[in-house]
Amino acid sequence: MPQAIPRPCRSGTCSAVTTNRNGYCEDHQAKASGWLNQDRGSSSQRGYGGWWKRIRARILRRDKGLCQPCKEQGRVMPAVAVDHIVPKAEGGTDADENLQGICKRCHKLKTEEESRRARGRGQNFQA
């Protein structure tokens, strides 16, 4: 398979080139989505300790281990995580009604969208 063509980093002021599929150089990988931020720390360090594991288990039981966004679209996929419907960064809480079982694909898409919104809010505050 041929090597990818090096392209300029998608980060506005960066002069580096990259062959990464997401278009960001190694220094700006965190901008690709919240999923690539390597400085997040463990779940316990981020405030998700034993109490969260109990909540997670309860929500997965409640949702019968199924991804709720997929279920709304008529698909059956196993849930691998518990997600905040309204993100905590946007005022959401850990209340059961704000939590849902979610599959890896849906969680990734939802997190990417939340990251885009967060970056947009940050740009608005700088202007």
CSV table of N, CA and C in Angstrom, one decimal:
chain,number,residue,atom,x,y,z
A,1,MET,N,0.9,-1.2,0.0
A,1,MET,CA,0.0,0.0,0.0
A,1,MET,C,0.9,1.2,0.0
A,2,PRO,N,0.6,2.2,-0.8
A,2,PRO,CA,1.5,3.4,-0.9
A,2,PRO,C,1.4,4.2,0.4
A,3,GLN,N,2.4,5.0,0.7
A,3,GLN,CA,2.4,5.8,1.9
A,3,GLN,C,1.5,7.0,1.6
A,4,ALA,N,1.0,7.5,2.7
A,4,ALA,CA,0.1,8.7,2.6
A,4,ALA,C,0.9,9.9,2.3
A,5,ILE,N,0.3,10.8,1.6
A,5,ILE,CA,0.9,12.1,1.2
A,5,ILE,C,1.0,13.0,2.4
A,6,PRO,N,2.1,13.5,2.8
A,6,PRO,CA,2.1,14.5,3.9
A,6,PRO,C,1.3,15.7,3.6
A,7,ARG,N,0.6,16.2,4.6
A,7,ARG,CA,-0.3,17.4,4.4
A,7,ARG,C,-0.1,18.3,5.6
A,8,PRO,N,-0.4,19.6,5.4
A,8,PRO,CA,-0.2,20.5,6.6
A,8,PRO,C,-1.2,20.1,7.7
A,9,CYS,N,-0.7,20.3,8.9
A,9,CYS,CA,-1.6,20.1,10.1
A,9,CYS,C,-2.8,21.0,10.0
A,10,ARG,N,-3.9,20.4,10.4
A,10,ARG,CA,-5.2,21.2,10.4
A,10,ARG,C,-5.3,22.2,11.5
A,11,SER,N,-4.4,22.2,12.5
A,11,SER,CA,-4.4,23.2,13.5
A,11,SER,C,-4.0,24.6,12.8
A,12,GLY,N,-4.7,25.6,13.0
A,12,GLY,CA,-4.6,26.8,12.3
A,12,GLY,C,-3.2,27.4,12.1
A,13,THR,N,-2.4,27.5,13.2
A,13,THR,CA,-1.1,28.2,13.1
A,13,THR,C,0.1,27.2,13.0
A,14,CYS,N,-0.2,25.9,13.0
A,14,CYS,CA,0.9,25.0,13.0
A,14,CYS,C,1.5,24.8,11.6
A,15,SER,N,2.9,24.7,11.6
A,15,SER,CA,3.5,24.6,10.3
A,15,SER,C,4.0,23.2,10.0
A,16,ALA,N,3.7,22.3,10.9
A,16,ALA,CA,4.1,20.9,10.7
A,16,ALA,C,3.3,20.2,9.6
A,17,VAL,N,3.8,19.1,9.1
A,17,VAL,CA,3.1,18.3,8.2
A,17,VAL,C,2.8,16.9,8.8
A,18,THR,N,1.8,16.2,8.3
A,18,THR,CA,1.4,15.0,8.9
A,18,THR,C,0.9,14.0,7.9
A,19,THR,N,0.9,12.7,8.2
A,19,THR,CA,0.3,11.7,7.4
A,19,THR,C,-0.8,11.1,8.1
A,20,ASN,N,-1.2,11.6,9.3
A,20,ASN,CA,-2.3,11.0,10.1
A,20,ASN,C,-3.6,11.3,9.4
A,21,ARG,N,-4.4,10.3,9.5
A,21,ARG,CA,-5.7,10.3,8.7
A,21,ARG,C,-6.6,11.5,9.2
A,22,ASN,N,-6.5,11.8,10.5
A,22,ASN,CA,-7.3,12.9,11.0
A,22,ASN,C,-6.8,14.3,10.7
A,23,GLY,N,-5.7,14.4,10.1
A,23,GLY,CA,-5.2,15.7,9.6
A,23,GLY,C,-4.4,16.5,10.6
A,24,TYR,N,-4.2,16.0,11.8
A,24,TYR,CA,-3.5,16.7,12.9
A,24,TYR,C,-2.1,16.1,13.1
A,25,CYS,N,-1.1,17.0,13.3
A,25,CYS,CA,0.3,16.5,13.7
A,25,CYS,C,0.2,15.9,15.1
A,26,GLU,N,1.4,15.3,15.5
A,26,GLU,CA,1.4,14.6,16.8
A,26,GLU,C,1.2,15.6,17.9
A,27,ASP,N,1.6,16.9,17.8
A,27,ASP,CA,1.5,17.9,18.8
A,27,ASP,C,0.0,18.3,19.0
A,28,HIS,N,-0.8,18.1,18.0
A,28,HIS,CA,-2.2,18.6,18.0
A,28,HIS,C,-3.3,17.5,18.0
A,29,GLN,N,-2.9,16.3,18.3
A,29,GLN,CA,-3.8,15.1,18.2
A,29,GLN,C,-5.0,15.3,19.1
A,30,ALA,N,-4.9,16.0,20.2
A,30,ALA,CA,-6.0,16.3,21.1
A,30,ALA,C,-7.2,17.1,20.4
A,31,LYS,N,-6.8,17.8,19.4
A,31,LYS,CA,-7.9,18.6,18.7
A,31,LYS,C,-8.7,17.7,17.8
A,32,ALA,N,-8.2,16.6,17.4
A,32,ALA,CA,-9.0,15.7,16.6
A,32,ALA,C,-10.3,15.3,17.2
A,33,SER,N,-10.3,14.9,18.4
A,33,SER,CA,-11.5,14.7,19.2
A,33,SER,C,-11.0,14.4,20.7
A,34,GLY,N,-12.0,14.5,21.6
A,34,GLY,CA,-11.7,14.2,23.0
A,34,GLY,C,-11.1,12.9,23.2
A,35,TRP,N,-11.2,11.9,22.3
A,35,TRP,CA,-10.8,10.6,22.4
A,35,TRP,C,-9.3,10.4,22.4
A,36,LEU,N,-8.6,11.4,21.8
A,36,LEU,CA,-7.2,11.3,21.6
A,36,LEU,C,-6.3,12.0,22.6
A,37,ASN,N,-7.0,12.6,23.6
A,37,ASN,CA,-6.2,13.3,24.6
A,37,ASN,C,-5.6,12.3,25.5
A,38,GLN,N,-4.3,12.3,25.5
A,38,GLN,CA,-3.5,11.3,26.3
A,38,GLN,C,-3.3,11.8,27.7
A,39,ASP,N,-3.7,13.0,28.1
A,39,ASP,CA,-3.4,13.5,29.4
A,39,ASP,C,-4.6,13.4,30.4
A,40,ARG,N,-5.6,12.5,30.0
A,40,ARG,CA,-6.8,12.4,30.8
A,40,ARG,C,-6.6,11.8,32.2
A,41,GLY,N,-5.7,10.9,32.3
A,41,GLY,CA,-5.6,10.2,33.6
A,41,GLY,C,-6.5,9.0,33.7
A,42,SER,N,-6.4,8.2,34.7
A,42,SER,CA,-7.3,7.1,34.9
A,42,SER,C,-8.7,7.5,35.2
A,43,SER,N,-9.7,6.6,35.2
A,43,SER,CA,-11.0,6.9,35.5
A,43,SER,C,-11.1,7.4,36.9
A,44,SER,N,-10.4,6.8,37.8
A,44,SER,CA,-10.4,7.2,39.2
A,44,SER,C,-9.9,8.6,39.4
A,45,GLN,N,-8.8,8.9,38.7
A,45,GLN,CA,-8.2,10.2,38.7
A,45,GLN,C,-9.2,11.3,38.2
A,46,ARG,N,-10.1,10.9,37.3
A,46,ARG,CA,-11.0,11.8,36.7
A,46,ARG,C,-12.3,11.9,37.5
A,47,GLY,N,-12.4,11.2,38.6
A,47,GLY,CA,-13.6,11.3,39.5
A,47,GLY,C,-14.6,10.2,39.3
A,48,TYR,N,-14.2,9.1,38.6
A,48,TYR,CA,-15.1,8.0,38.4
A,48,TYR,C,-14.5,6.8,39.2
A,49,GLY,N,-14.7,6.8,40.5
A,49,GLY,CA,-14.3,5.7,41.3
A,49,GLY,C,-15.3,4.6,41.5
A,50,GLY,N,-15.2,4.0,42.6
A,50,GLY,CA,-16.1,2.8,42.9
A,50,GLY,C,-17.6,3.2,42.8
A,51,TRP,N,-18.0,4.4,43.3
A,51,TRP,CA,-19.4,4.8,43.2
A,51,TRP,C,-19.8,4.8,41.7
A,52,TRP,N,-19.0,5.2,40.8
A,52,TRP,CA,-19.4,5.2,39.4
A,52,TRP,C,-19.5,3.8,38.8
A,53,LYS,N,-18.7,2.9,39.3
A,53,LYS,CA,-18.8,1.5,38.8
A,53,LYS,C,-20.1,0.9,39.2
A,54,ARG,N,-20.6,1.3,40.4
A,54,ARG,CA,-21.9,0.8,40.9
A,54,ARG,C,-23.1,1.4,40.0
A,55,ILE,N,-23.0,2.7,39.8
A,55,ILE,CA,-24.0,3.4,38.9
A,55,ILE,C,-24.0,2.8,37.5
A,56,ARG,N,-22.8,2.6,37.0
A,56,ARG,CA,-22.6,2.0,35.6
A,56,ARG,C,-23.3,0.7,35.5
A,57,ALA,N,-23.1,-0.2,36.5
A,57,ALA,CA,-23.7,-1.5,36.5
A,57,ALA,C,-25.2,-1.4,36.6
A,58,ARG,N,-25.7,-0.5,37.4
A,58,ARG,CA,-27.2,-0.3,37.5
A,58,ARG,C,-27.8,0.2,36.2
A,59,ILE,N,-27.1,1.1,35.6
A,59,ILE,CA,-27.7,1.7,34.3
A,59,ILE,C,-27.6,0.6,33.2
A,60,LEU,N,-26.5,-0.1,33.1
A,60,LEU,CA,-26.5,-1.2,32.1
A,60,LEU,C,-27.5,-2.3,32.3
A,61,ARG,N,-27.8,-2.6,33.6
A,61,ARG,CA,-28.9,-3.5,33.9
A,61,ARG,C,-30.3,-2.9,33.5
A,62,ARG,N,-30.5,-1.7,33.8
A,62,ARG,CA,-31.7,-1.0,33.5
A,62,ARG,C,-32.0,-1.0,32.0
A,63,ASP,N,-30.9,-0.7,31.2
A,63,ASP,CA,-31.0,-0.7,29.8
A,63,ASP,C,-30.8,-2.0,29.1
A,64,LYS,N,-30.8,-3.1,29.9
A,64,LYS,CA,-30.7,-4.5,29.4
A,64,LYS,C,-29.4,-4.7,28.6
A,65,GLY,N,-28.4,-3.9,28.9
A,65,GLY,CA,-27.1,-4.1,28.2
A,65,GLY,C,-27.1,-3.6,26.7
A,66,LEU,N,-28.1,-2.8,26.3
A,66,LEU,CA,-28.3,-2.4,24.9
A,66,LEU,C,-28.0,-0.9,24.8
A,67,CYS,N,-27.4,-0.6,23.6
A,67,CYS,CA,-27.1,0.8,23.3
A,67,CYS,C,-28.5,1.5,23.0
A,68,GLN,N,-28.7,2.6,23.8
A,68,GLN,CA,-30.0,3.3,23.7
A,68,GLN,C,-30.1,4.1,22.4
A,69,PRO,N,-29.1,4.8,21.9
A,69,PRO,CA,-29.2,5.5,20.7
A,69,PRO,C,-29.5,4.6,19.5
A,70,CYS,N,-28.8,3.4,19.5
A,70,CYS,CA,-29.1,2.4,18.4
A,70,CYS,C,-30.5,1.9,18.5
A,71,LYS,N,-30.9,1.6,19.7
A,71,LYS,CA,-32.3,1.1,20.0
A,71,LYS,C,-33.3,2.1,19.4
A,72,GLU,N,-33.1,3.4,19.6
A,72,GLU,CA,-34.0,4.4,19.1
A,72,GLU,C,-34.1,4.3,17.6
A,73,GLN,N,-33.1,3.9,16.9
A,73,GLN,CA,-33.0,3.8,15.4
A,73,GLN,C,-33.3,2.4,14.9
A,74,GLY,N,-33.8,1.5,15.8
A,74,GLY,CA,-34.2,0.2,15.4
A,74,GLY,C,-33.1,-0.8,15.3
A,75,ARG,N,-31.9,-0.5,15.8
A,75,ARG,CA,-30.8,-1.4,15.8
A,75,ARG,C,-30.6,-2.0,17.1
A,76,VAL,N,-30.0,-3.2,17.2
A,76,VAL,CA,-29.7,-3.8,18.4
A,76,VAL,C,-28.2,-4.0,18.5
A,77,MET,N,-27.6,-3.2,19.5
A,77,MET,CA,-26.1,-3.3,19.7
A,77,MET,C,-25.9,-3.3,21.2
A,78,PRO,N,-24.9,-4.1,21.6
A,78,PRO,CA,-24.5,-4.2,23.0
A,78,PRO,C,-23.9,-2.8,23.5
A,79,ALA,N,-24.3,-2.4,24.7
A,79,ALA,CA,-23.7,-1.2,25.3
A,79,ALA,C,-22.4,-1.6,25.9
A,80,VAL,N,-21.4,-0.8,25.7
A,80,VAL,CA,-20.1,-1.1,26.4
A,80,VAL,C,-19.7,0.0,27.4
A,81,ALA,N,-20.5,1.1,27.4
A,81,ALA,CA,-20.2,2.2,28.3
A,81,ALA,C,-21.6,2.8,28.8
A,82,VAL,N,-21.5,3.6,29.8
A,82,VAL,CA,-22.6,4.4,30.2
A,82,VAL,C,-22.2,5.9,30.0
A,83,ASP,N,-23.1,6.6,29.3
A,83,ASP,CA,-22.9,7.9,28.8
A,83,ASP,C,-23.8,8.9,29.5
A,84,HIS,N,-23.3,10.2,29.7
A,84,HIS,CA,-24.2,11.3,30.1
A,84,HIS,C,-24.9,11.8,28.9
A,85,ILE,N,-26.2,11.8,28.9
A,85,ILE,CA,-27.0,12.3,27.8
A,85,ILE,C,-26.7,13.8,27.6
A,86,VAL,N,-26.8,14.5,28.6
A,86,VAL,CA,-26.4,15.9,28.6
A,86,VAL,C,-25.0,15.9,29.3
A,87,PRO,N,-23.9,16.2,28.6
A,87,PRO,CA,-22.6,16.1,29.2
A,87,PRO,C,-22.5,17.0,30.5
A,88,LYS,N,-21.7,16.5,31.4
A,88,LYS,CA,-21.4,17.3,32.6
A,88,LYS,C,-20.9,18.6,32.3
A,89,ALA,N,-20.1,18.8,31.3
A,89,ALA,CA,-19.5,20.1,30.9
A,89,ALA,C,-20.5,21.0,30.4
A,90,GLU,N,-21.7,20.5,30.1
A,90,GLU,CA,-22.8,21.4,29.6
A,90,GLU,C,-24.0,21.4,30.6
A,91,GLY,N,-23.7,21.0,31.9
A,91,GLY,CA,-24.6,21.1,32.9
A,91,GLY,C,-25.4,19.9,33.3
A,92,GLY,N,-25.0,18.7,32.7
A,92,GLY,CA,-25.6,17.5,33.0
A,92,GLY,C,-25.2,17.0,34.3
A,93,THR,N,-26.0,16.0,34.8
A,93,THR,CA,-25.7,15.4,36.2
A,93,THR,C,-25.5,13.9,36.1
A,94,ASP,N,-25.2,13.3,37.2
A,94,ASP,CA,-25.1,11.9,37.3
A,94,ASP,C,-26.4,11.2,37.6
A,95,ALA,N,-27.5,11.9,37.5
A,95,ALA,CA,-28.9,11.4,37.8
A,95,ALA,C,-29.2,10.3,36.8
A,96,ASP,N,-29.8,9.2,37.2
A,96,ASP,CA,-30.2,8.1,36.3
A,96,ASP,C,-30.8,8.5,35.0
A,97,GLU,N,-31.7,9.5,35.1
A,97,GLU,CA,-32.4,9.9,33.9
A,97,GLU,C,-31.5,10.6,32.9
A,98,ASN,N,-30.3,11.0,33.3
A,98,ASN,CA,-29.3,11.6,32.4
A,98,ASN,C,-28.2,10.6,31.9
A,99,LEU,N,-28.4,9.3,32.2
A,99,LEU,CA,-27.4,8.3,31.9
A,99,LEU,C,-28.1,7.3,30.9
A,100,GLN,N,-27.2,6.7,30.0
A,100,GLN,CA,-27.7,5.7,29.1
A,100,GLN,C,-26.6,4.8,28.7
A,101,GLY,N,-27.0,3.5,28.5
A,101,GLY,CA,-26.1,2.6,27.9
A,101,GLY,C,-25.8,3.0,26.5
A,102,ILE,N,-24.5,2.8,26.0
A,102,ILE,CA,-24.1,3.2,24.7
A,102,ILE,C,-23.0,2.3,24.1
A,103,CYS,N,-23.1,2.1,22.8
A,103,CYS,CA,-22.1,1.2,22.2
A,103,CYS,C,-20.9,2.1,21.8
A,104,LYS,N,-19.8,1.4,21.5
A,104,LYS,CA,-18.5,2.1,21.2
A,104,LYS,C,-18.7,3.1,20.1
A,105,ARG,N,-19.4,2.7,19.0
A,105,ARG,CA,-19.5,3.6,17.8
A,105,ARG,C,-20.3,4.9,18.2
A,106,CYS,N,-21.5,4.7,18.8
A,106,CYS,CA,-22.3,5.8,19.2
A,106,CYS,C,-21.6,6.7,20.2
A,107,HIS,N,-20.8,6.1,21.1
A,107,HIS,CA,-20.1,6.9,22.1
A,107,HIS,C,-19.1,7.8,21.5
A,108,LYS,N,-18.3,7.2,20.5
A,108,LYS,CA,-17.3,7.9,19.8
A,108,LYS,C,-17.9,9.1,19.0
A,109,LEU,N,-19.0,8.8,18.3
A,109,LEU,CA,-19.6,9.9,17.5
A,109,LEU,C,-20.2,11.0,18.4
A,110,LYS,N,-20.8,10.6,19.5
A,110,LYS,CA,-21.4,11.6,20.4
A,110,LYS,C,-20.2,12.4,21.1
A,111,THR,N,-19.2,11.8,21.5
A,111,THR,CA,-18.0,12.5,22.1
A,111,THR,C,-17.4,13.5,21.1
A,112,GLU,N,-17.2,13.0,19.8
A,112,GLU,CA,-16.7,13.9,18.8
A,112,GLU,C,-17.5,15.2,18.6
A,113,GLU,N,-18.9,15.0,18.6
A,113,GLU,CA,-19.8,16.1,18.4
A,113,GLU,C,-19.7,17.0,19.7
A,114,GLU,N,-19.6,16.5,20.8
A,114,GLU,CA,-19.5,17.3,22.1
A,114,GLU,C,-18.1,18.1,22.0
A,115,SER,N,-17.1,17.4,21.5
A,115,SER,CA,-15.8,18.1,21.5
A,115,SER,C,-15.8,19.3,20.5
A,116,ARG,N,-16.5,19.1,19.3
A,116,ARG,CA,-16.7,20.1,18.4
A,116,ARG,C,-17.4,21.3,19.0
A,117,ARG,N,-18.5,21.0,19.7
A,117,ARG,CA,-19.2,22.1,20.4
A,117,ARG,C,-18.4,22.8,21.4
A,118,ALA,N,-17.6,22.1,22.2
A,118,ALA,CA,-16.7,22.7,23.2
A,118,ALA,C,-15.7,23.6,22.6
A,119,ARG,N,-15.1,23.1,21.5
A,119,ARG,CA,-14.1,23.9,20.8
A,119,ARG,C,-14.8,25.2,20.3
A,120,GLY,N,-16.0,25.1,19.8
A,120,GLY,CA,-16.7,26.3,19.3
A,120,GLY,C,-17.0,27.3,20.4
A,121,ARG,N,-17.3,26.7,21.6
A,121,ARG,CA,-17.6,27.6,22.7
A,121,ARG,C,-16.3,28.4,23.1
A,122,GLY,N,-15.2,27.6,23.1
A,122,GLY,CA,-13.9,28.2,23.4
A,122,GLY,C,-13.5,29.3,22.4
A,123,GLN,N,-13.8,29.2,21.2
A,123,GLN,CA,-13.5,30.2,20.2
A,123,GLN,C,-14.4,31.4,20.4
A,124,ASN,N,-15.6,31.2,20.8
A,124,ASN,CA,-16.5,32.3,21.0
A,124,ASN,C,-16.0,33.2,22.2
A,125,PHE,N,-15.5,32.6,23.2
A,125,PHE,CA,-15.0,33.3,24.4
A,125,PHE,C,-13.7,34.1,24.0
A,126,GLN,N,-12.9,33.6,23.1
A,126,GLN,CA,-11.7,34.3,22.7
A,126,GLN,C,-11.9,35.5,21.8
A,127,ALA,N,-13.0,35.5,21.1
A,127,ALA,CA,-13.3,36.6,20.1
A,127,ALA,C,-13.6,37.9,20.8
